[in-house]
mmCIF file of C-alpha atoms and ligand atoms in Angstrom:
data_model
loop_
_atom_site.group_PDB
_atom_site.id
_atom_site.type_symbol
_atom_site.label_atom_id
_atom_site.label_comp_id
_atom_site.label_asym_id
_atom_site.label_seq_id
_atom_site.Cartn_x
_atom_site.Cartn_y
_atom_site.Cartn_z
ATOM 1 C CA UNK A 1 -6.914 -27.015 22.189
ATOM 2 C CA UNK A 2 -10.577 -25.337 23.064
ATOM 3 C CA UNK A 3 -13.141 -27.010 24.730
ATOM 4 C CA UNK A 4 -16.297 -28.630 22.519
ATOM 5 C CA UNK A 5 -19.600 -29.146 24.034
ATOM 6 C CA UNK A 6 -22.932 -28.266 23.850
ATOM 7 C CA UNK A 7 -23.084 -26.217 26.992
ATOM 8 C CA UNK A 8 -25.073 -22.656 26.528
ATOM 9 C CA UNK A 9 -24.530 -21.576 29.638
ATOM 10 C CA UNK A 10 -21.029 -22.338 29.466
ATOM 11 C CA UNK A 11 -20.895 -20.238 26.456
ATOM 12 C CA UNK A 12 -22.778 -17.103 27.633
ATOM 13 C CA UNK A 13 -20.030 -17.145 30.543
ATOM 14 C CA UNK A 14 -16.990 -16.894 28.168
ATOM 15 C CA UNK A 15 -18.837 -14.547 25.991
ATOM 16 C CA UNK A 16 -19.904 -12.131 29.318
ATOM 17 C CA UNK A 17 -16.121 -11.888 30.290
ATOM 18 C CA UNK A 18 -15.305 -10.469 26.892
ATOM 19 C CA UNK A 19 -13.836 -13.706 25.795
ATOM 20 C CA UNK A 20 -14.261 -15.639 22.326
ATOM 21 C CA UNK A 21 -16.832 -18.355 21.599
ATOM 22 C CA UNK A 22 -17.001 -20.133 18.525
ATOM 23 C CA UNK A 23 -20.365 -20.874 17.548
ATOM 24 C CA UNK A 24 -22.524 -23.266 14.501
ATOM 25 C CA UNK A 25 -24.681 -21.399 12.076
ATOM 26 C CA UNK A 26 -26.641 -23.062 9.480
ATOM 27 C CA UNK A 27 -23.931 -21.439 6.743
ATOM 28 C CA UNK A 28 -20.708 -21.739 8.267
ATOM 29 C CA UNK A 29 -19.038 -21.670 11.953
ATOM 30 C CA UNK A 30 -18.576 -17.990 14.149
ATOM 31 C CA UNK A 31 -16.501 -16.278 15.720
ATOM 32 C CA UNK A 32 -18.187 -14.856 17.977
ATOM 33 C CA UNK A 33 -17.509 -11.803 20.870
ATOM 34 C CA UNK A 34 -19.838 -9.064 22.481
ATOM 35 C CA UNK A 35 -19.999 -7.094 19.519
ATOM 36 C CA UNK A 36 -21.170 -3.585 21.797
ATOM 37 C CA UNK A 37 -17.368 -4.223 23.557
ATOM 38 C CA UNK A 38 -14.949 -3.203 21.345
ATOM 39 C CA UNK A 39 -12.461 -4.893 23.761
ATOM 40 C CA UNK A 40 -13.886 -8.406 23.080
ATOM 41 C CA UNK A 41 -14.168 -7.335 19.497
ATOM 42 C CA UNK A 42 -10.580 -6.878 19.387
ATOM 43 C CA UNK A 43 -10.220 -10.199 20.150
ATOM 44 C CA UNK A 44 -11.640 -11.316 16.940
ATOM 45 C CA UNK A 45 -9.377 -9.367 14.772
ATOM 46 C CA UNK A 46 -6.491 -10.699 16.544
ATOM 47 C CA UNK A 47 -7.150 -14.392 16.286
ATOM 48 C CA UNK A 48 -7.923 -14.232 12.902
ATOM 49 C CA UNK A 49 -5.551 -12.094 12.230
ATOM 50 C CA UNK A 50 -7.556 -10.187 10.500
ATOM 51 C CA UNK A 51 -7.181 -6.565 9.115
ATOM 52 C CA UNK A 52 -9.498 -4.030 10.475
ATOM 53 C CA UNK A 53 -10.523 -2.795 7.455
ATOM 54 C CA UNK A 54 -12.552 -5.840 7.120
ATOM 55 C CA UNK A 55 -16.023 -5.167 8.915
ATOM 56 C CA UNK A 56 -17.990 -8.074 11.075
ATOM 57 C CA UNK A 57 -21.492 -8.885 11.076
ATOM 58 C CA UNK A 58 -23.940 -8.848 13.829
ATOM 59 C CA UNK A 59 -25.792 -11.628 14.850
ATOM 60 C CA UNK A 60 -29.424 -11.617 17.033
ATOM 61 C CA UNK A 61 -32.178 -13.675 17.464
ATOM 62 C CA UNK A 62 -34.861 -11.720 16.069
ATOM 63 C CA UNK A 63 -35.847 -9.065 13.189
ATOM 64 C CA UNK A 64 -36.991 -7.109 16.684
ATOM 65 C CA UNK A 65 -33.850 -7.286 18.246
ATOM 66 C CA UNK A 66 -31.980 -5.559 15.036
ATOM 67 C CA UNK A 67 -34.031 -1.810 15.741
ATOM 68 C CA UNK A 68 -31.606 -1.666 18.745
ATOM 69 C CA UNK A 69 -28.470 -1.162 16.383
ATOM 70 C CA UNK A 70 -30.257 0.678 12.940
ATOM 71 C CA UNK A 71 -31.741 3.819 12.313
ATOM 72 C CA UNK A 72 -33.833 3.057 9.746
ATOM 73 C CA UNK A 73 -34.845 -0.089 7.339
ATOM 74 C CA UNK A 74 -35.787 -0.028 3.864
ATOM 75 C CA UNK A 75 -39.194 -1.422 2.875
ATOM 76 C CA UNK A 76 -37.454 -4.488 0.616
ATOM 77 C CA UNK A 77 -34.692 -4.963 3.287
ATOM 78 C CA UNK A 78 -37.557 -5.780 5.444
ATOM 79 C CA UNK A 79 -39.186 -8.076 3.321
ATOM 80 C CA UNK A 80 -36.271 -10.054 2.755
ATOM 81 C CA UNK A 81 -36.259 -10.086 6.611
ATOM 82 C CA UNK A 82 -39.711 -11.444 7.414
ATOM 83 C CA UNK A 83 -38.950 -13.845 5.093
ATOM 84 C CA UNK A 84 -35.679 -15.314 5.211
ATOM 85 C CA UNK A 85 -34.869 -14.309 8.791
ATOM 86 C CA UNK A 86 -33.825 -16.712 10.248
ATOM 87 C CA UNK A 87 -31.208 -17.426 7.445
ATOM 88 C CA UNK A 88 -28.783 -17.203 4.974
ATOM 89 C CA UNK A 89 -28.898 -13.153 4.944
ATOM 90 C CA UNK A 90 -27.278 -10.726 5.590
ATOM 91 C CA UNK A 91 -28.758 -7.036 5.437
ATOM 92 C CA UNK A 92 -26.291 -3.763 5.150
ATOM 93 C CA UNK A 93 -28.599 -1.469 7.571
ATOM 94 C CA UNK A 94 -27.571 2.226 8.821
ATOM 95 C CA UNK A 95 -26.029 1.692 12.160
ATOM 96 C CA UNK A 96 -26.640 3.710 15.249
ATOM 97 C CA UNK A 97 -24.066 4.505 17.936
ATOM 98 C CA UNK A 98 -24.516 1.508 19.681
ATOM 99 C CA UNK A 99 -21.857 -0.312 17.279
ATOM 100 C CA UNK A 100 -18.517 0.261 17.875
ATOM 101 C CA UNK A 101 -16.654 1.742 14.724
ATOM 102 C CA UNK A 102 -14.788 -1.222 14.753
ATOM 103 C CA UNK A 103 -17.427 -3.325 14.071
ATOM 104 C CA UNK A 104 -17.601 -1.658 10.773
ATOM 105 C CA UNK A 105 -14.669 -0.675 10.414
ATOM 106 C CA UNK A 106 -15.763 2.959 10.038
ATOM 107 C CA UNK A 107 -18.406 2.126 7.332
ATOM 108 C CA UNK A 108 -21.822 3.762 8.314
ATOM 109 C CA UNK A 109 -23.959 0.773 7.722
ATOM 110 C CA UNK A 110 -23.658 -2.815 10.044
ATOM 111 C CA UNK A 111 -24.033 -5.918 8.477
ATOM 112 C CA UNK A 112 -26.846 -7.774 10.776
ATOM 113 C CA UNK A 113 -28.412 -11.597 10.514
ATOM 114 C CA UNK A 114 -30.186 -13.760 12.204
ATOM 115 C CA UNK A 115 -28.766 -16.929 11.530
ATOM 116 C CA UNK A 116 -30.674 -20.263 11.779
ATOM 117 C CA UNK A 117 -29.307 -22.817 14.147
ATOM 118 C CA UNK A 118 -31.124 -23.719 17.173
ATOM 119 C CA UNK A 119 -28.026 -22.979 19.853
ATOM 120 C CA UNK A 120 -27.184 -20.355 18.636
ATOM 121 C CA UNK A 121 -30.738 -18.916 18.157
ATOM 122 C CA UNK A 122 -31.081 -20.350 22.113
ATOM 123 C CA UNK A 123 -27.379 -18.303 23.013
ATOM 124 C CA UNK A 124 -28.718 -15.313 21.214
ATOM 125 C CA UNK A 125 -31.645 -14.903 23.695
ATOM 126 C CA UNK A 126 -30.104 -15.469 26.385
ATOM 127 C CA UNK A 127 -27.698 -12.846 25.908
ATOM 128 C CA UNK A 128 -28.585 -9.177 26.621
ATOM 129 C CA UNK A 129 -25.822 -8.387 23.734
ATOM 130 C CA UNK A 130 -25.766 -9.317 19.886
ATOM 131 C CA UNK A 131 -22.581 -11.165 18.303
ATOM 132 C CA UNK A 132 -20.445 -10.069 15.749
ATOM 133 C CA UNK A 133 -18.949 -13.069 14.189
ATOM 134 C CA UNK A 134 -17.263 -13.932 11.344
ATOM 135 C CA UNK A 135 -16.356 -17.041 10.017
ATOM 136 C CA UNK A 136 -14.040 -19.114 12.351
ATOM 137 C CA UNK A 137 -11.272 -19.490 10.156
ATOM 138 C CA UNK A 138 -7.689 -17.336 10.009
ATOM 139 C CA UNK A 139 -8.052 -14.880 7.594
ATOM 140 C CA UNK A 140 -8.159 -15.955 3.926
ATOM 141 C CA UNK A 141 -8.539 -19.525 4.282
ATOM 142 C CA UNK A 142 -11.782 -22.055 3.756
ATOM 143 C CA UNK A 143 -14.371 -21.119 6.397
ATOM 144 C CA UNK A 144 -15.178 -23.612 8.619
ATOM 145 C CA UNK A 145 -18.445 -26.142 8.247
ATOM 146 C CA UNK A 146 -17.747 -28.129 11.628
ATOM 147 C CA UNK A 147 -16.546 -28.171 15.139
ATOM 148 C CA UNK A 148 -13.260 -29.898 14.690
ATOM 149 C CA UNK A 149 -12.457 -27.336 11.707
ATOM 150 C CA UNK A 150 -12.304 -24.770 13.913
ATOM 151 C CA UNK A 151 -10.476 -26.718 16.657
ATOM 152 C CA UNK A 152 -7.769 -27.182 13.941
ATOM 153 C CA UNK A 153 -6.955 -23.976 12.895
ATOM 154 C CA UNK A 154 -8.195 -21.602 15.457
ATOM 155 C CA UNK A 155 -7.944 -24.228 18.553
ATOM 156 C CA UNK A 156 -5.307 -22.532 20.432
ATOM 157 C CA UNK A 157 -7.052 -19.431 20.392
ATOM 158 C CA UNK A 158 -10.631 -19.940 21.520
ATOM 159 C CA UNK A 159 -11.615 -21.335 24.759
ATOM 160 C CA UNK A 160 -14.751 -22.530 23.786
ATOM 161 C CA UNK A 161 -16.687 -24.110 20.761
ATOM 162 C CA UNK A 162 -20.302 -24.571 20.810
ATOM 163 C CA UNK A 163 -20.588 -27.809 18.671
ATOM 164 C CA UNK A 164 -24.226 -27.734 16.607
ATOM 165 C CA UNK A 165 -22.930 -30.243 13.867
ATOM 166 C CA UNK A 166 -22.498 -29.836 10.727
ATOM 167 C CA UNK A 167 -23.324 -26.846 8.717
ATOM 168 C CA UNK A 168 -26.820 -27.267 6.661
ATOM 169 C CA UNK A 169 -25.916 -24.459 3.879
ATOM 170 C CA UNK A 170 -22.526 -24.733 4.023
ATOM 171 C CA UNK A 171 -21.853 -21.280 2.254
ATOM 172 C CA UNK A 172 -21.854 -18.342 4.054
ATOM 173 C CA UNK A 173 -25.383 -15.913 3.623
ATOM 174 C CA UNK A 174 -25.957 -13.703 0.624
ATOM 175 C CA UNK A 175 -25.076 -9.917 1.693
ATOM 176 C CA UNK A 176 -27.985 -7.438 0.881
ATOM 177 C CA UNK A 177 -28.288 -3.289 0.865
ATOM 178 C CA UNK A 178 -29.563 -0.960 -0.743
ATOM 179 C CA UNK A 179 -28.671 2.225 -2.455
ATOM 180 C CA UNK A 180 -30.485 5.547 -3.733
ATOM 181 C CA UNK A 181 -33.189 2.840 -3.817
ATOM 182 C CA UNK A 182 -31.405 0.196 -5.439
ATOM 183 C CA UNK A 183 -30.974 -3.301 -4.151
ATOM 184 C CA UNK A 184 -27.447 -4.680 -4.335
ATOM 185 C CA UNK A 185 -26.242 -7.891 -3.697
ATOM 186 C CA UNK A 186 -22.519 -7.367 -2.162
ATOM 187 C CA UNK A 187 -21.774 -11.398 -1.943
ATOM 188 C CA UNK A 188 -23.488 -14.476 -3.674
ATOM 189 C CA UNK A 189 -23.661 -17.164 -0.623
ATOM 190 C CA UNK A 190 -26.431 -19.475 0.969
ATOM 191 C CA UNK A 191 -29.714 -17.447 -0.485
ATOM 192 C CA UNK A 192 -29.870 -17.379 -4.079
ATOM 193 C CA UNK A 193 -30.555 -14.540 -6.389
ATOM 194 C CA UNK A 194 -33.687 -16.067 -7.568
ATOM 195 C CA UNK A 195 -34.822 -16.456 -4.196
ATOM 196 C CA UNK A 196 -34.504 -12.331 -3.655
ATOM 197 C CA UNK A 197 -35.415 -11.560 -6.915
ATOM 198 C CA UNK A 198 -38.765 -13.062 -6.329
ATOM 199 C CA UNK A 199 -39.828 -11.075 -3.114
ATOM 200 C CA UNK A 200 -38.220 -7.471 -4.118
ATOM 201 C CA UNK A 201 -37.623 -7.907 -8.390
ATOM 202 C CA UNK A 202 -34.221 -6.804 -10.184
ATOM 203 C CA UNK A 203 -31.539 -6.914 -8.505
ATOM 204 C CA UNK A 204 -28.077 -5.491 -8.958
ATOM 205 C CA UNK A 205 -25.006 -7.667 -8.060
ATOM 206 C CA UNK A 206 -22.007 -5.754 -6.984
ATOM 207 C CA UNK A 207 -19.279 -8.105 -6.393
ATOM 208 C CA UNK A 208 -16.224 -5.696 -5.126
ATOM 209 C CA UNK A 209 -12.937 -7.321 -5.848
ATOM 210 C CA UNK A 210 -10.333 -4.462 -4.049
ATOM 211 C CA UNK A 211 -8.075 -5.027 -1.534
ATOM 212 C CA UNK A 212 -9.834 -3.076 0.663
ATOM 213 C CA UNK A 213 -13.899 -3.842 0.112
ATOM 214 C CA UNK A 214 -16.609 -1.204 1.029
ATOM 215 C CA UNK A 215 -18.813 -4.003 1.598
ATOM 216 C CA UNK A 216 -18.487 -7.435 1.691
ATOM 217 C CA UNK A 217 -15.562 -10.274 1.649
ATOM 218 C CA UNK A 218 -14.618 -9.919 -1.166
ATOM 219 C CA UNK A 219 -11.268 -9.647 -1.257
ATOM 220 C CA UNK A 220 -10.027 -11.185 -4.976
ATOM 221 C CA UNK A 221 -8.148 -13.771 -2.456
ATOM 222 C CA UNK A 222 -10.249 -15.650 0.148
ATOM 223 C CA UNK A 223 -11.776 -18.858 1.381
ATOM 224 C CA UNK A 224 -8.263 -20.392 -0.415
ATOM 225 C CA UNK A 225 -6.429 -23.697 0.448
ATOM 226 C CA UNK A 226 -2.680 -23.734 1.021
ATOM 227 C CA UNK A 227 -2.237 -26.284 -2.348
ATOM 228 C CA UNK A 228 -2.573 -24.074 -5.398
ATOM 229 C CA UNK A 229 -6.347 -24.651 -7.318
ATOM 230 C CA UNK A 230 -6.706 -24.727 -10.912
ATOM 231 C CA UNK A 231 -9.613 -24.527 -12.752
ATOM 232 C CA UNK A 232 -10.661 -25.701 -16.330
ATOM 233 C CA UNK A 233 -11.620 -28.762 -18.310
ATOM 234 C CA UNK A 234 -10.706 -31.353 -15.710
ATOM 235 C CA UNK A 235 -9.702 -34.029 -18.390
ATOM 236 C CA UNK A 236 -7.670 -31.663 -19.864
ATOM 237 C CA UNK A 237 -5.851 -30.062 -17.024
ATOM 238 C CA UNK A 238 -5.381 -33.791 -15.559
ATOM 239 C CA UNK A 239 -3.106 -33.895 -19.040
ATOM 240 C CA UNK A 240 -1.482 -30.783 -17.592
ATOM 241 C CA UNK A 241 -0.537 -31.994 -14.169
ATOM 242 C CA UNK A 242 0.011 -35.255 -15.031
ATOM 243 C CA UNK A 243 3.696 -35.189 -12.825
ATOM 244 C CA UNK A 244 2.011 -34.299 -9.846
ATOM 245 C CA UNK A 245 -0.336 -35.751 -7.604
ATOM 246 C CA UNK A 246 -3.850 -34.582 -8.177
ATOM 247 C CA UNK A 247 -7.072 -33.703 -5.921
ATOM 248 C CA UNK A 248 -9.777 -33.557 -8.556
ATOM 249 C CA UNK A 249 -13.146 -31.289 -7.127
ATOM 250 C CA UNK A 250 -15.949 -32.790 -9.880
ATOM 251 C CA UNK A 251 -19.996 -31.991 -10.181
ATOM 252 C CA UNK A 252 -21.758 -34.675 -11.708
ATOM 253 C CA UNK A 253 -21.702 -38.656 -12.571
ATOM 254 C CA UNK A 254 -19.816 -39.019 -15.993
ATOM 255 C CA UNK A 255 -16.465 -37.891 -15.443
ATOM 256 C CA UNK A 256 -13.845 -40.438 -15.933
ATOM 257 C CA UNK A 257 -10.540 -39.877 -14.398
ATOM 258 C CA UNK A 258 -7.120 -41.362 -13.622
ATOM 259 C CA UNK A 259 -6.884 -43.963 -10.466
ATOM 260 C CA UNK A 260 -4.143 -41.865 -9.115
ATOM 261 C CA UNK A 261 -6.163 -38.818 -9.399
ATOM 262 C CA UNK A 262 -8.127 -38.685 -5.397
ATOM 263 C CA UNK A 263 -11.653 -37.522 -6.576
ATOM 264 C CA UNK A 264 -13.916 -35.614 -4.410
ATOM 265 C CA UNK A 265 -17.344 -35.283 -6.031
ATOM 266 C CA UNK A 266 -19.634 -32.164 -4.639
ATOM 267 C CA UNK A 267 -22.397 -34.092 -6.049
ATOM 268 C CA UNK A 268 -22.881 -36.995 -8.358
ATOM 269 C CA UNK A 269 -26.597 -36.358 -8.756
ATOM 270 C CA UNK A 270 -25.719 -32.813 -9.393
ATOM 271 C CA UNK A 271 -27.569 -31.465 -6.468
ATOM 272 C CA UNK A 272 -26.643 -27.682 -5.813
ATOM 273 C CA UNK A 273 -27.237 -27.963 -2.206
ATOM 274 C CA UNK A 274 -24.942 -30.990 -1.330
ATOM 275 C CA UNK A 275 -22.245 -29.506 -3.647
ATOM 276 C CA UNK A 276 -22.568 -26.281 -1.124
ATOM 277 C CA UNK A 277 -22.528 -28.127 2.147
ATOM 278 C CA UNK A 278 -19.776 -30.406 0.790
ATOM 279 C CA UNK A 279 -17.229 -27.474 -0.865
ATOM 280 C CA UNK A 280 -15.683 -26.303 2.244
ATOM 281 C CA UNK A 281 -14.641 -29.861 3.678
ATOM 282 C CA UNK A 282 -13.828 -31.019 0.217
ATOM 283 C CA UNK A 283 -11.299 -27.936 -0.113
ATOM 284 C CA UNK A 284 -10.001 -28.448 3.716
ATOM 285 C CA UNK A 285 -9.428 -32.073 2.668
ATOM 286 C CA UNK A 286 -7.712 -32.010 -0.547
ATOM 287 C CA UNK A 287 -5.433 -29.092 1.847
ATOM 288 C CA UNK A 288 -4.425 -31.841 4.275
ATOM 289 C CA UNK A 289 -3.921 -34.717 1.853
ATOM 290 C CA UNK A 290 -0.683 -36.031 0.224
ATOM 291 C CA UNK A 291 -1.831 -34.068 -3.102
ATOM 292 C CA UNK A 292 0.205 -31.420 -5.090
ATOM 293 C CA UNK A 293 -2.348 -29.375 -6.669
ATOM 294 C CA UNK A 294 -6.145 -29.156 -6.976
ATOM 295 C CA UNK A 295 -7.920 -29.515 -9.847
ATOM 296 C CA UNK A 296 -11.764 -27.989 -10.592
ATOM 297 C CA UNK A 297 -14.298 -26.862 -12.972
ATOM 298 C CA UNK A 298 -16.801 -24.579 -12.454
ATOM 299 C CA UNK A 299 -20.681 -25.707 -12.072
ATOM 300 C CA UNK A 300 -23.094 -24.391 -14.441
ATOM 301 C CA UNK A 301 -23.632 -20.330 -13.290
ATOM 302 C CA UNK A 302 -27.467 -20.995 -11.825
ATOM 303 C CA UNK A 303 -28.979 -20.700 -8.052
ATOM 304 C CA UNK A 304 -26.399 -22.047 -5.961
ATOM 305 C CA UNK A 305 -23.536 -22.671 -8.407
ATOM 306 C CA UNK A 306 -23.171 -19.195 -9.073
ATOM 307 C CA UNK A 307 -21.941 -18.859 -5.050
ATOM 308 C CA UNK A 308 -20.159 -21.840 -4.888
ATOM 309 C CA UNK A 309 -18.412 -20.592 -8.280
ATOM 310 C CA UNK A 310 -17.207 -17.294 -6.653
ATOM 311 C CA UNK A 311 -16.141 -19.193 -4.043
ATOM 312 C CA UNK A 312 -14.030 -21.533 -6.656
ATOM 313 C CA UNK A 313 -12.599 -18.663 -8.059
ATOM 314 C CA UNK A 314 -11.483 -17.330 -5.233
ATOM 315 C CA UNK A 315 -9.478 -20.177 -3.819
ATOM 316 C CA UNK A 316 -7.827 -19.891 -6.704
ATOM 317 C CA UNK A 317 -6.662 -16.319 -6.851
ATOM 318 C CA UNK A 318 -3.311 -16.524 -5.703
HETATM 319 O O1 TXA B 401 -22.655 -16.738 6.844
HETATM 320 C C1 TXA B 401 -21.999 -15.786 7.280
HETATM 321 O O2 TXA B 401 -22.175 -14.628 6.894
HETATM 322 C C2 TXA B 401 -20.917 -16.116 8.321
HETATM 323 C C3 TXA B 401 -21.606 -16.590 9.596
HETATM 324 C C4 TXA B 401 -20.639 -16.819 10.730
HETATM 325 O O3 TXA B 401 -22.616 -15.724 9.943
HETATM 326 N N1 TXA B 401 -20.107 -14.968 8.570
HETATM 327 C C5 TXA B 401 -19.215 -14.519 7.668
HETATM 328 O O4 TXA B 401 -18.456 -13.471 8.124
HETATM 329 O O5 TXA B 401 -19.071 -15.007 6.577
HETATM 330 P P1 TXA B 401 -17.132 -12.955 7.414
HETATM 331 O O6 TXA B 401 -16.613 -11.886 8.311
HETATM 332 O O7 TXA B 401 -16.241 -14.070 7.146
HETATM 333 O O8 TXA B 401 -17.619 -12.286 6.121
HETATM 334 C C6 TXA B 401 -18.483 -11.188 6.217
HETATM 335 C C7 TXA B 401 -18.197 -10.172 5.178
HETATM 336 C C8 TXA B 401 -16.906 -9.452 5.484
HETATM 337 O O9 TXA B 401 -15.872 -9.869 4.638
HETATM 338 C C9 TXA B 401 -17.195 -8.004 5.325
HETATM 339 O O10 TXA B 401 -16.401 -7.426 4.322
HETATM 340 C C10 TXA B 401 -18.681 -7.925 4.955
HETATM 341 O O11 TXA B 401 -19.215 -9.188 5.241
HETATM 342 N N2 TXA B 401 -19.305 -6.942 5.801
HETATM 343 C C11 TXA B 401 -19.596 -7.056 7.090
HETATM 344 N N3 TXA B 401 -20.069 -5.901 7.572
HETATM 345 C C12 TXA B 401 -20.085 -5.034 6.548
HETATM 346 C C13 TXA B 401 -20.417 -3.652 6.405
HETATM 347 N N4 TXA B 401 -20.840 -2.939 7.423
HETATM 348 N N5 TXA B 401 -20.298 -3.091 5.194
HETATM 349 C C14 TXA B 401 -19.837 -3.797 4.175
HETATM 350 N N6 TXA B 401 -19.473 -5.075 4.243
HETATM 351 C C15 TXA B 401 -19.590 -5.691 5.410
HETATM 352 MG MG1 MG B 402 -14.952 -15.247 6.159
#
């Protein structure tokens, strides 16, 4: 199993000898490499066994830092920067040749953010290289919101894991571009629509669902628990599985269900930001316990619940 700690140093030493680091983020946990070495980059891919038509993004400390690896930055894409950097962002920006092709996997723009954790945000500048990370989870399944998560599943395969907690979003960060002067949301995740809408007005929201995405995750099958998910009325689909041994998901305080039904509630005081922090371990959870199937219903489609509703939906794309 990897090492856990705290140890920056320790982390920067891994990371200088091309080798994988797994690292906290306020939206989910990273794996991280030298993402100007396309031999550590590699290394991503390959423990995650991920395809490599599926590009990473960068991570750096600064909005500074990120005119290293663009040639240019559109007016609103800098906005959003100055004001959610660091956070739950990501910005599609045209890339220069300092990042490798495989770091896009051949797409012209780079997907860069400056995430918001304090160790990371320390590791960051005290590297003379940014990160390209992506979640810390084998390919398809629930991204991981804490230290032992990714000890679990990727454990074998990274040497070290720079433990910051647990994740404060608990989503993964809202991708951003623009074209012919349009802004276009490519993923719903930590920042809400609202919250861009405000700073740079109408938005468009572009949620690709092919197998092989010009932009963002969003592959129709993804963040997706072993147990097959259902979603519906909960009462009603409770009826449907009665035979089987059920791992309700719920939103809210009035739902009555079975005693043989194990109930995970996102939030009883339906609070959009615990449900997000708590959908990841609740998924992970209801994976590793003695239930047959998963039961859900989707929150009402506003702010966060709109994210955490793609992400529903996509655990339960088979
Ligand atoms: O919150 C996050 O974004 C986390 C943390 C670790 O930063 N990272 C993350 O990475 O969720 P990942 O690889 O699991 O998802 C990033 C998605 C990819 O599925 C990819 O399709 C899209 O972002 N993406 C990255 N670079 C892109 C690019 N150049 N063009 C289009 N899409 C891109
Ligand atoms: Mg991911």
């Amino acid at each position: 199993m990897a090492e856990i700690g705290k140890d920056i140093l320790k982390a920067k030493g891994f990371l200088e000898k091309e080798q994988l680091v797994a690292i906290p983020t306020e939206t989910v946990y990273g794996l991280a490499a030298n993402a100007l070495n396309p031999i550590a980059v590699a290394k991503i891919f390959e423990a995650k066994e991920r395809p490599t038509f599926d590009p990473l993004i960068v991570h750096t400390h600064s909005l500074n830092e990120v005119s290293r690896f663009v040639t240019s930055i559109h007016p609103d894409l800098l906005k959003l920067a100055q004001i959610f950097w660091p956070g739950p962002l990501t910005l599609l920006l045209p890339k220069n040749d300092s990042i490798p092709n495989l770091v896009t996997s051949g797409l012209e723009r780079v997907g860069v953010r400056v995430p918001n954790h304090p160790l990371t945000l320390e590791l960051l500048s005290q590297l003379d290289f940014p990160l390209a990370a992506p979640s810390a989870n084998p390919f398809g399944y629930i991204s991981p919101t804490t230290a032992e998560h990714v000890n679990k599943q990727l454990g074998t395969k990274v040497p070290y894991i720079l433990d910051g907690g647990s994740c404060e979003v608990g989503l993964e960060s809202t991708i951003v571009g623009e074209e012919n002067g349009e802004i276009i949301i490519y993923r719903l995740g930590g920042l809400s629509i609202n919250d861009i809408e405000a700073v740079v007005g109408k938005v468009n929201v572009q949620l690709n669902q092919s197998s092989n995405p010009k932009a963002p995750g969003q592959l129709k099958s993804h963040y997706a628990p072993k147990k097959p998910i259902y979603i519906g009325d909960i009462i009603e689909l409770q009826n449907i599985y009665a035979g089987k041994k059920i791992g309700a998901i719920v939103f809210g305080d009035n739902i009555k269900l079975n005693e043989t039904t194990t109930v995970k509630n996102l939030s009883s005081s339906k609070n959009y930001q615990e449900a997000a922090v708590n959908l990841f371990s609740f998924l992970r959870e209801l994976d590793e316990d003695a239930v047959d199937v998963i039961i859900t219903d989707l929150l009402p489609e506003q702010g966060l619940g709109l994210a955490i509703n793609d992400r529903l939906r996509r655990a339960a794309t088979l």
